[in-house]
DNA sequence: CTCATTATTGATACTTGATATCAATTAGGC
DNA sequence: GCCTAATTGATATCAAGTATCAATAATGAG
């Protein structure tokens, strides 16, 4: 595939579900709409709290469908429930602010090139990778500097 | 710090605990010895099963102490309990075999150099990173080829 | 060695995140 | 509108991990 081109993907979650052959229902629309409106990374439990009119099981199921469809990313969080964020770029990595938890997305061809060059160092065949960069985001930096 | 030098660290877990000001007890020795003898990555529950003579709480507590001491790495596993492996090299990343789960450790200066170069791309201040490479290990490759 | 002090242990209960069950409901095609 | 299959969600259950706290063990002083 092309090396430096970041492919931006549609972010219509309800369509992503329908493309999986799933029916458009009130519950799924509510979940999709909510995720699109928050714009930040979230946990399944947060979503349940935000949508008391939708059952927990359905919230969890819908999230799983969206991850399967590639429309959501699931981020493992040590010491806590995984977080989800909308997948805007085909292949990417995440920045996570250690202070506020804000999740960002980035893609850089150097990372991908590095993977290929690492192939000789590694004992086996590379089938994928994951990378997270922990940051203090600009917001948290400025709120620390500027005082309160 | 030096760029290409991998610092190999002592792997004496009970000493790592004592260095934290913790007492040498039967339970902690049993946990430490067991971890050293398995040599592979493991989950907390596995360790509990392997050591029925040590209470669950103590197994979990001892693992936490070892992680705090930097003697064990905690690897987040999507869809499952975290795995732990002995930290043999100061700063490193992991390879995880998608078939058998075997965990390896590697360090490559290019990865670390890349981090520094990424600093301009990232919105904020980098405070750390994590990276996992998913592989099919040589064992799994050969057992697939050889047929069974 | 003996005792007092303090750390440690582990059975139990609990919390949290997530999945299984299954009767009642809903969506979509005809 | 009617039928069928998909979906929902209350409830039960499971899994990983933590809190409690009385009983026990490790240290250190004397
Ligand atoms: Zn993502
Ligand atoms: Zn990548
Ligand atoms: Zn490690
Ligand atoms: Zn690194």
Short mmCIF file of C-alpha atoms (C1' of nucleotides) and ligand atoms in Angstrom, two decimals:
data_model
loop_
_atom_site.label_atom_id
_atom_site.label_comp_id
_atom_site.label_asym_id
_atom_site.label_seq_id
_atom_site.Cartn_x
_atom_site.Cartn_y
_atom_site.Cartn_z
CA UNK A 1 0.00 0.00 0.00
CA UNK A 2 1.00 3.63 -0.44
CA UNK A 3 3.54 4.61 2.17
CA UNK A 4 2.85 8.14 3.37
CA UNK A 5 -0.81 8.61 2.63
CA UNK A 6 -3.20 8.83 5.54
CA UNK A 7 -6.61 7.63 4.42
CA UNK A 8 -9.40 9.48 6.15
CA UNK A 9 -12.50 7.38 6.58
CA UNK A 10 -16.18 8.23 6.85
CA UNK A 11 -17.35 8.49 10.45
CA UNK A 12 -20.97 7.47 10.09
CA UNK A 13 -21.38 4.86 12.75
CA UNK A 14 -24.93 3.81 12.02
CA UNK A 15 -23.95 3.20 8.41
CA UNK A 16 -21.00 1.15 9.58
CA UNK A 17 -23.45 -1.04 11.47
CA UNK A 18 -25.80 -1.40 8.50
CA UNK A 19 -22.84 -2.33 6.33
CA UNK A 20 -22.36 -5.26 8.68
CA UNK A 21 -25.88 -6.42 7.82
CA UNK A 22 -27.31 -5.17 11.11
CA UNK A 23 -30.72 -3.54 11.40
CA UNK A 24 -31.14 0.12 12.16
CA UNK A 25 -32.86 0.24 15.52
CA UNK A 26 -33.60 2.94 18.05
CA UNK A 27 -31.07 1.59 20.53
CA UNK A 28 -28.24 1.36 18.01
CA UNK A 29 -28.99 4.82 16.63
CA UNK A 30 -28.92 6.24 20.14
CA UNK A 31 -25.53 4.66 20.82
CA UNK A 32 -24.08 5.76 17.48
CA UNK A 33 -25.35 9.31 17.83
CA UNK A 34 -24.04 9.61 21.34
CA UNK A 35 -20.56 8.39 20.40
CA UNK A 36 -20.42 10.78 17.47
CA UNK A 37 -21.46 13.71 19.63
CA UNK A 38 -18.98 13.21 22.47
CA UNK A 39 -15.98 13.19 20.10
CA UNK A 40 -13.66 12.10 22.91
CA UNK A 41 -12.57 8.64 23.90
CA UNK A 42 -14.94 6.92 26.29
CA UNK A 43 -15.47 3.73 28.24
CA UNK A 44 -18.40 1.36 27.87
CA UNK A 45 -19.59 2.22 31.37
CA UNK A 46 -19.58 5.93 30.61
CA UNK A 47 -21.75 5.28 27.61
CA UNK A 48 -24.16 3.20 29.71
CA UNK A 49 -24.47 6.05 32.19
CA UNK A 50 -25.04 8.57 29.39
CA UNK A 51 -27.75 6.39 27.83
CA UNK A 52 -29.88 5.04 30.65
CA UNK A 53 -32.67 4.38 28.15
CA UNK A 54 -30.54 1.76 26.41
CA UNK A 55 -29.78 -1.53 28.17
CA UNK A 56 -26.24 -2.31 29.22
CA UNK A 57 -26.11 -5.46 27.13
CA UNK A 58 -27.09 -3.54 24.03
CA UNK A 59 -24.52 -0.84 24.66
CA UNK A 60 -21.78 -3.45 25.00
CA UNK A 61 -23.01 -5.34 21.97
CA UNK A 62 -23.16 -2.25 19.81
CA UNK A 63 -19.66 -1.24 20.80
CA UNK A 64 -18.43 -4.69 19.87
CA UNK A 65 -20.10 -4.47 16.48
CA UNK A 66 -18.49 -1.10 15.85
CA UNK A 67 -15.06 -2.42 16.78
CA UNK A 68 -15.59 -5.43 14.51
CA UNK A 69 -16.58 -3.05 11.72
CA UNK A 70 -13.36 -1.09 12.26
CA UNK A 71 -15.31 2.06 13.09
CA UNK A 72 -14.12 2.19 16.67
CA UNK A 73 -10.70 1.55 18.18
CA UNK A 74 -10.38 -0.30 21.43
CA UNK A 75 -7.48 0.90 23.53
CA UNK A 76 -6.17 -1.26 26.33
CA UNK A 77 -5.75 0.73 29.52
CA UNK A 78 -3.58 -0.82 32.21
CA UNK A 79 -5.52 -0.70 35.47
CA UNK A 80 -8.86 0.03 33.96
CA UNK A 81 -11.55 -0.58 31.43
CA UNK A 82 -10.57 -0.19 27.79
CA UNK A 83 -11.37 3.07 26.07
CA UNK A 84 -12.92 3.47 22.68
CA UNK A 85 -12.44 6.18 20.11
CA UNK A 86 -13.71 6.71 16.62
CA UNK A 87 -11.26 5.42 14.00
CA UNK A 88 -10.75 8.33 11.66
CA UNK A 89 -7.64 7.14 9.88
CA UNK A 90 -7.23 3.66 8.47
CA UNK A 91 -4.08 2.61 10.29
CA UNK A 92 -2.91 4.75 13.15
CA UNK A 93 -1.57 4.95 16.67
CA UNK A 94 -2.68 6.83 19.73
CA UNK A 95 -1.50 9.53 22.02
CA UNK A 96 -2.90 9.39 25.53
CA UNK A 97 -2.58 12.28 27.94
CA UNK A 98 -1.45 10.90 31.29
CA UNK A 99 -3.12 13.76 33.13
CA UNK A 100 -6.55 14.11 31.54
CA UNK A 101 -6.82 10.93 29.50
CA UNK A 102 -7.47 12.69 26.20
CA UNK A 103 -6.87 10.36 23.30
CA UNK A 104 -5.44 11.52 19.98
CA UNK A 105 -4.73 9.74 16.78
CA UNK A 106 -1.64 9.96 14.62
CA UNK A 107 -0.02 8.23 11.75
CA UNK A 108 3.54 8.63 10.61
CA UNK A 109 5.15 6.72 7.82
CA UNK A 110 8.42 6.48 9.76
CA UNK A 111 6.72 4.23 12.27
CA UNK A 112 5.51 1.93 9.55
CA UNK A 113 8.87 1.93 7.79
CA UNK A 114 10.53 1.10 11.08
CA UNK A 115 8.30 -1.95 11.43
CA UNK A 116 9.50 -3.31 8.16
CA UNK A 117 13.13 -2.73 9.09
CA UNK A 118 12.58 -4.45 12.42
CA UNK A 119 11.59 -7.64 10.65
CA UNK A 120 15.17 -8.94 10.64
CA UNK A 121 15.63 -8.34 14.36
CA UNK A 122 12.53 -10.24 15.32
CA UNK A 123 12.35 -13.96 15.82
CA UNK A 124 9.28 -14.80 13.71
CA UNK A 125 6.93 -13.18 11.25
CA UNK A 126 5.44 -9.79 12.06
CA UNK A 127 1.67 -9.79 11.71
CA UNK A 128 0.80 -6.49 13.36
CA UNK A 129 1.78 -3.91 15.91
CA UNK A 130 0.48 -1.44 18.39
CA UNK A 131 1.97 1.71 19.76
CA UNK A 132 0.85 4.28 22.25
CA UNK A 133 2.58 7.52 23.08
CA UNK A 134 1.92 8.92 26.51
CA UNK A 135 1.92 12.69 26.62
CA UNK A 136 1.02 15.67 28.68
CA UNK A 137 -1.30 17.45 26.28
CA UNK A 138 -1.07 21.16 25.57
CA UNK A 139 -4.21 21.84 27.57
CA UNK A 140 -2.78 20.21 30.67
CA UNK A 141 0.58 21.89 30.12
CA UNK A 142 -0.95 25.33 29.94
CA UNK A 143 -3.30 24.83 32.86
CA UNK A 144 -0.27 23.85 34.98
CA UNK A 145 1.80 26.81 33.82
CA UNK A 146 -0.90 29.46 33.85
CA UNK A 147 -1.94 28.43 37.31
CA UNK A 148 -5.69 28.48 38.17
CA UNK B 1 21.49 8.00 27.86
CA UNK B 2 23.61 5.80 25.60
CA UNK B 3 21.75 4.98 22.45
CA UNK B 4 22.43 1.39 21.47
CA UNK B 5 23.33 -0.27 24.75
CA UNK B 6 20.88 -2.73 26.21
CA UNK B 7 21.35 -2.87 29.95
CA UNK B 8 20.74 -6.35 31.30
CA UNK B 9 19.40 -6.39 34.81
CA UNK B 10 19.62 -8.93 37.63
CA UNK B 11 16.59 -11.19 37.75
CA UNK B 12 16.47 -11.98 41.44
CA UNK B 13 12.89 -11.29 42.33
CA UNK B 14 13.07 -11.89 46.06
CA UNK B 15 15.94 -9.41 46.26
CA UNK B 16 13.91 -6.92 44.30
CA UNK B 17 11.23 -7.23 46.96
CA UNK B 18 13.69 -6.82 49.82
CA UNK B 19 15.11 -3.76 48.12
CA UNK B 20 11.64 -2.29 48.46
CA UNK B 21 11.87 -2.72 52.22
CA UNK B 22 9.63 -5.77 52.22
CA UNK B 23 10.18 -8.79 54.43
CA UNK B 24 11.31 -12.11 53.06
CA UNK B 25 8.45 -14.47 53.75
CA UNK B 26 7.51 -17.96 52.68
CA UNK B 27 4.65 -16.76 50.50
CA UNK B 28 6.72 -14.15 48.69
CA UNK B 29 9.59 -16.56 48.15
CA UNK B 30 7.20 -19.11 46.71
CA UNK B 31 5.77 -16.56 44.27
CA UNK B 32 9.21 -15.30 43.27
CA UNK B 33 10.62 -18.77 42.76
CA UNK B 34 7.65 -19.87 40.72
CA UNK B 35 7.85 -16.86 38.41
CA UNK B 36 11.57 -17.38 37.90
CA UNK B 37 11.07 -21.04 37.08
CA UNK B 38 8.30 -20.68 34.50
CA UNK B 39 10.32 -18.20 32.41
CA UNK B 40 7.31 -17.45 30.24
CA UNK B 41 4.77 -14.69 30.54
CA UNK B 42 1.87 -15.53 32.82
CA UNK B 43 -1.36 -14.16 34.22
CA UNK B 44 -2.13 -13.59 37.88
CA UNK B 45 -4.79 -16.30 37.82
CA UNK B 46 -2.36 -18.82 36.36
CA UNK B 47 0.01 -18.10 39.20
CA UNK B 48 -2.78 -18.54 41.74
CA UNK B 49 -3.59 -21.94 40.25
CA UNK B 50 0.07 -22.95 40.27
CA UNK B 51 0.45 -21.92 43.91
CA UNK B 52 -2.65 -23.11 45.76
CA UNK B 53 -0.72 -22.90 49.03
CA UNK B 54 -0.47 -19.12 48.68
CA UNK B 55 -3.58 -16.99 49.05
CA UNK B 56 -4.94 -15.13 46.04
CA UNK B 57 -4.61 -11.77 47.75
CA UNK B 58 -0.96 -12.40 48.45
CA UNK B 59 -0.25 -13.49 44.89
CA UNK B 60 -1.84 -10.31 43.55
CA UNK B 61 -0.06 -8.17 46.12
CA UNK B 62 3.33 -9.70 45.38
CA UNK B 63 2.88 -9.21 41.65
CA UNK B 64 2.03 -5.58 42.27
CA UNK B 65 5.14 -5.10 44.38
CA UNK B 66 7.28 -6.65 41.66
CA UNK B 67 5.79 -4.38 39.02
CA UNK B 68 6.36 -1.37 41.28
CA UNK B 69 9.95 -2.48 41.72
CA UNK B 70 10.36 -2.66 37.95
CA UNK B 71 11.19 -6.36 38.13
CA UNK B 72 8.08 -7.40 36.23
CA UNK B 73 6.38 -5.93 33.18
CA UNK B 74 2.64 -5.74 32.98
CA UNK B 75 1.33 -6.17 29.46
CA UNK B 76 -2.18 -5.07 28.62
CA UNK B 77 -4.04 -7.76 26.69
CA UNK B 78 -7.18 -6.70 24.89
CA UNK B 79 -9.97 -9.11 25.81
CA UNK B 80 -8.23 -10.63 28.75
CA UNK B 81 -6.26 -10.34 31.93
CA UNK B 82 -2.90 -8.60 31.71
CA UNK B 83 0.18 -10.76 31.38
CA UNK B 84 3.38 -10.38 33.32
CA UNK B 85 6.92 -11.13 32.30
CA UNK B 86 10.26 -10.66 33.96
CA UNK B 87 11.90 -7.40 32.94
CA UNK B 88 15.35 -8.38 31.75
CA UNK B 89 16.29 -5.23 29.93
CA UNK B 90 15.87 -1.75 31.36
CA UNK B 91 13.69 -0.22 28.67
CA UNK B 92 12.19 -2.52 26.09
CA UNK B 93 9.20 -3.52 24.04
CA UNK B 94 7.45 -6.80 23.53
CA UNK B 95 6.71 -9.28 20.85
CA UNK B 96 3.60 -11.36 21.36
CA UNK B 97 2.88 -14.44 19.29
CA UNK B 98 -0.73 -14.28 18.16
CA UNK B 99 -0.95 -18.06 17.99
CA UNK B 100 0.68 -19.32 21.18
CA UNK B 101 0.94 -16.15 23.27
CA UNK B 102 4.69 -16.38 23.79
CA UNK B 103 6.10 -13.05 24.92
CA UNK B 104 9.52 -11.82 23.89
CA UNK B 105 11.48 -8.74 24.74
CA UNK B 106 13.40 -6.49 22.42
CA UNK B 107 15.04 -3.15 22.36
CA UNK B 108 16.18 -1.25 19.34
CA UNK B 109 17.67 2.19 19.35
CA UNK B 110 15.80 3.11 16.19
CA UNK B 111 12.55 2.91 18.08
CA UNK B 112 13.84 5.26 20.73
CA UNK B 113 15.32 7.64 18.17
CA UNK B 114 11.99 7.67 16.37
CA UNK B 115 10.27 8.76 19.55
CA UNK B 116 12.46 11.79 19.81
CA UNK B 117 11.85 12.70 16.17
CA UNK B 118 8.12 12.32 16.66
CA UNK B 119 8.13 15.03 19.29
CA UNK B 120 7.45 17.76 16.71
CA UNK B 121 4.48 15.90 15.24
CA UNK B 122 2.79 15.44 18.57
CA UNK B 123 0.56 17.99 20.20
CA UNK B 124 2.02 18.05 23.70
CA UNK B 125 5.00 16.74 25.62
CA UNK B 126 5.97 13.10 25.28
CA UNK B 127 6.34 11.41 28.67
CA UNK B 128 6.52 7.77 27.62
CA UNK B 129 5.53 5.19 25.11
CA UNK B 130 4.58 1.59 24.65
CA UNK B 131 4.87 -0.68 21.69
CA UNK B 132 3.95 -4.25 21.01
CA UNK B 133 4.74 -6.24 17.91
CA UNK B 134 2.43 -9.10 17.13
CA UNK B 135 4.15 -12.02 15.48
CA UNK B 136 3.80 -15.62 14.52
CA UNK B 137 6.80 -17.06 16.31
CA UNK B 138 9.20 -19.46 14.66
CA UNK B 139 7.84 -22.37 16.66
CA UNK B 140 4.30 -21.75 15.45
CA UNK B 141 5.54 -21.16 11.91
CA UNK B 142 7.38 -24.46 11.77
CA UNK B 143 4.59 -26.46 13.38
CA UNK B 144 2.23 -25.10 10.71
CA UNK B 145 4.62 -25.90 7.87
CA UNK B 146 5.61 -29.33 9.11
CA UNK B 147 1.95 -30.27 9.16
CA UNK B 148 0.36 -32.42 11.89
"C1'" DC C 1 16.05 -16.51 74.03
"C1'" DT C 2 11.67 -13.85 75.05
"C1'" DC C 3 8.69 -10.49 74.37
"C1'" DA C 4 6.64 -6.59 72.01
"C1'" DT C 5 5.93 -4.42 67.77
"C1'" DT C 6 4.86 -4.30 63.22
"C1'" DA C 7 4.31 -6.44 58.79
"C1'" DT C 8 2.10 -10.04 56.47
"C1'" DT C 9 -1.22 -13.42 55.41
"C1'" DG C 10 -5.44 -15.32 53.54
"C1'" DA C 11 -10.51 -16.48 54.04
"C1'" DT C 12 -14.29 -13.93 52.93
"C1'" DA C 13 -17.00 -10.42 51.09
"C1'" DC C 14 -17.30 -7.14 47.76
"C1'" DT C 15 -16.58 -4.32 43.40
"C1'" DT C 16 -16.26 -3.72 38.65
"C1'" DG C 17 -16.43 -4.90 33.88
"C1'" DA C 18 -18.44 -7.79 30.87
"C1'" DT C 19 -21.12 -11.82 28.98
"C1'" DA C 20 -25.06 -15.49 28.84
"C1'" DT C 21 -30.01 -16.37 29.01
"C1'" DC C 22 -34.35 -15.96 27.24
"C1'" DA C 23 -39.12 -14.14 27.04
"C1'" DA C 24 -40.98 -10.01 25.07
"C1'" DT C 25 -40.55 -6.74 21.45
"C1'" DT C 26 -39.42 -4.77 17.01
"C1'" DA C 27 -37.89 -4.32 12.12
"C1'" DG C 28 -38.33 -5.39 7.44
"C1'" DG C 29 -40.07 -8.08 3.58
"C1'" DC C 30 -44.14 -9.70 1.26
"C1'" DG D 1 -51.24 -6.21 8.07
"C1'" DC D 2 -48.68 -10.44 8.96
"C1'" DC D 3 -44.89 -13.43 9.51
"C1'" DT D 4 -40.32 -14.44 10.67
"C1'" DA D 5 -35.97 -13.48 12.17
"C1'" DA D 6 -33.34 -10.08 14.56
"C1'" DT D 7 -33.04 -7.40 18.55
"C1'" DT D 8 -33.70 -5.91 23.15
"C1'" DG D 9 -32.93 -5.67 28.10
"C1'" DA D 10 -33.92 -7.43 32.88
"C1'" DT D 11 -31.64 -10.70 35.29
"C1'" DA D 12 -28.27 -13.96 36.45
"C1'" DT D 13 -23.77 -15.08 36.07
"C1'" DC D 14 -18.88 -14.83 35.39
"C1'" DA D 15 -14.11 -13.06 35.83
"C1'" DA D 16 -10.50 -10.22 37.56
"C1'" DG D 17 -9.14 -7.85 41.16
"C1'" DT D 18 -9.49 -5.22 45.77
"C1'" DA D 19 -10.94 -4.30 50.79
"C1'" DT D 20 -11.41 -6.15 55.41
"C1'" DC D 21 -9.59 -7.78 59.39
"C1'" DA D 22 -8.53 -11.38 62.81
"C1'" DA D 23 -4.84 -14.66 63.05
"C1'" DT D 24 0.01 -15.39 62.20
"C1'" DA D 25 4.85 -14.62 61.33
"C1'" DA D 26 9.15 -11.80 61.03
"C1'" DT D 27 12.30 -8.48 63.30
"C1'" DG D 28 14.58 -6.14 66.72
"C1'" DA D 29 15.42 -4.80 71.54
"C1'" DG D 30 16.54 -6.27 75.79
ZN1 LIG E 1 -7.71 4.70 17.01
ZN1 LIG E 2 1.59 1.46 12.71
ZN1 LIG E 3 8.89 -6.33 29.49
ZN1 LIG E 4 10.92 2.35 23.66
#
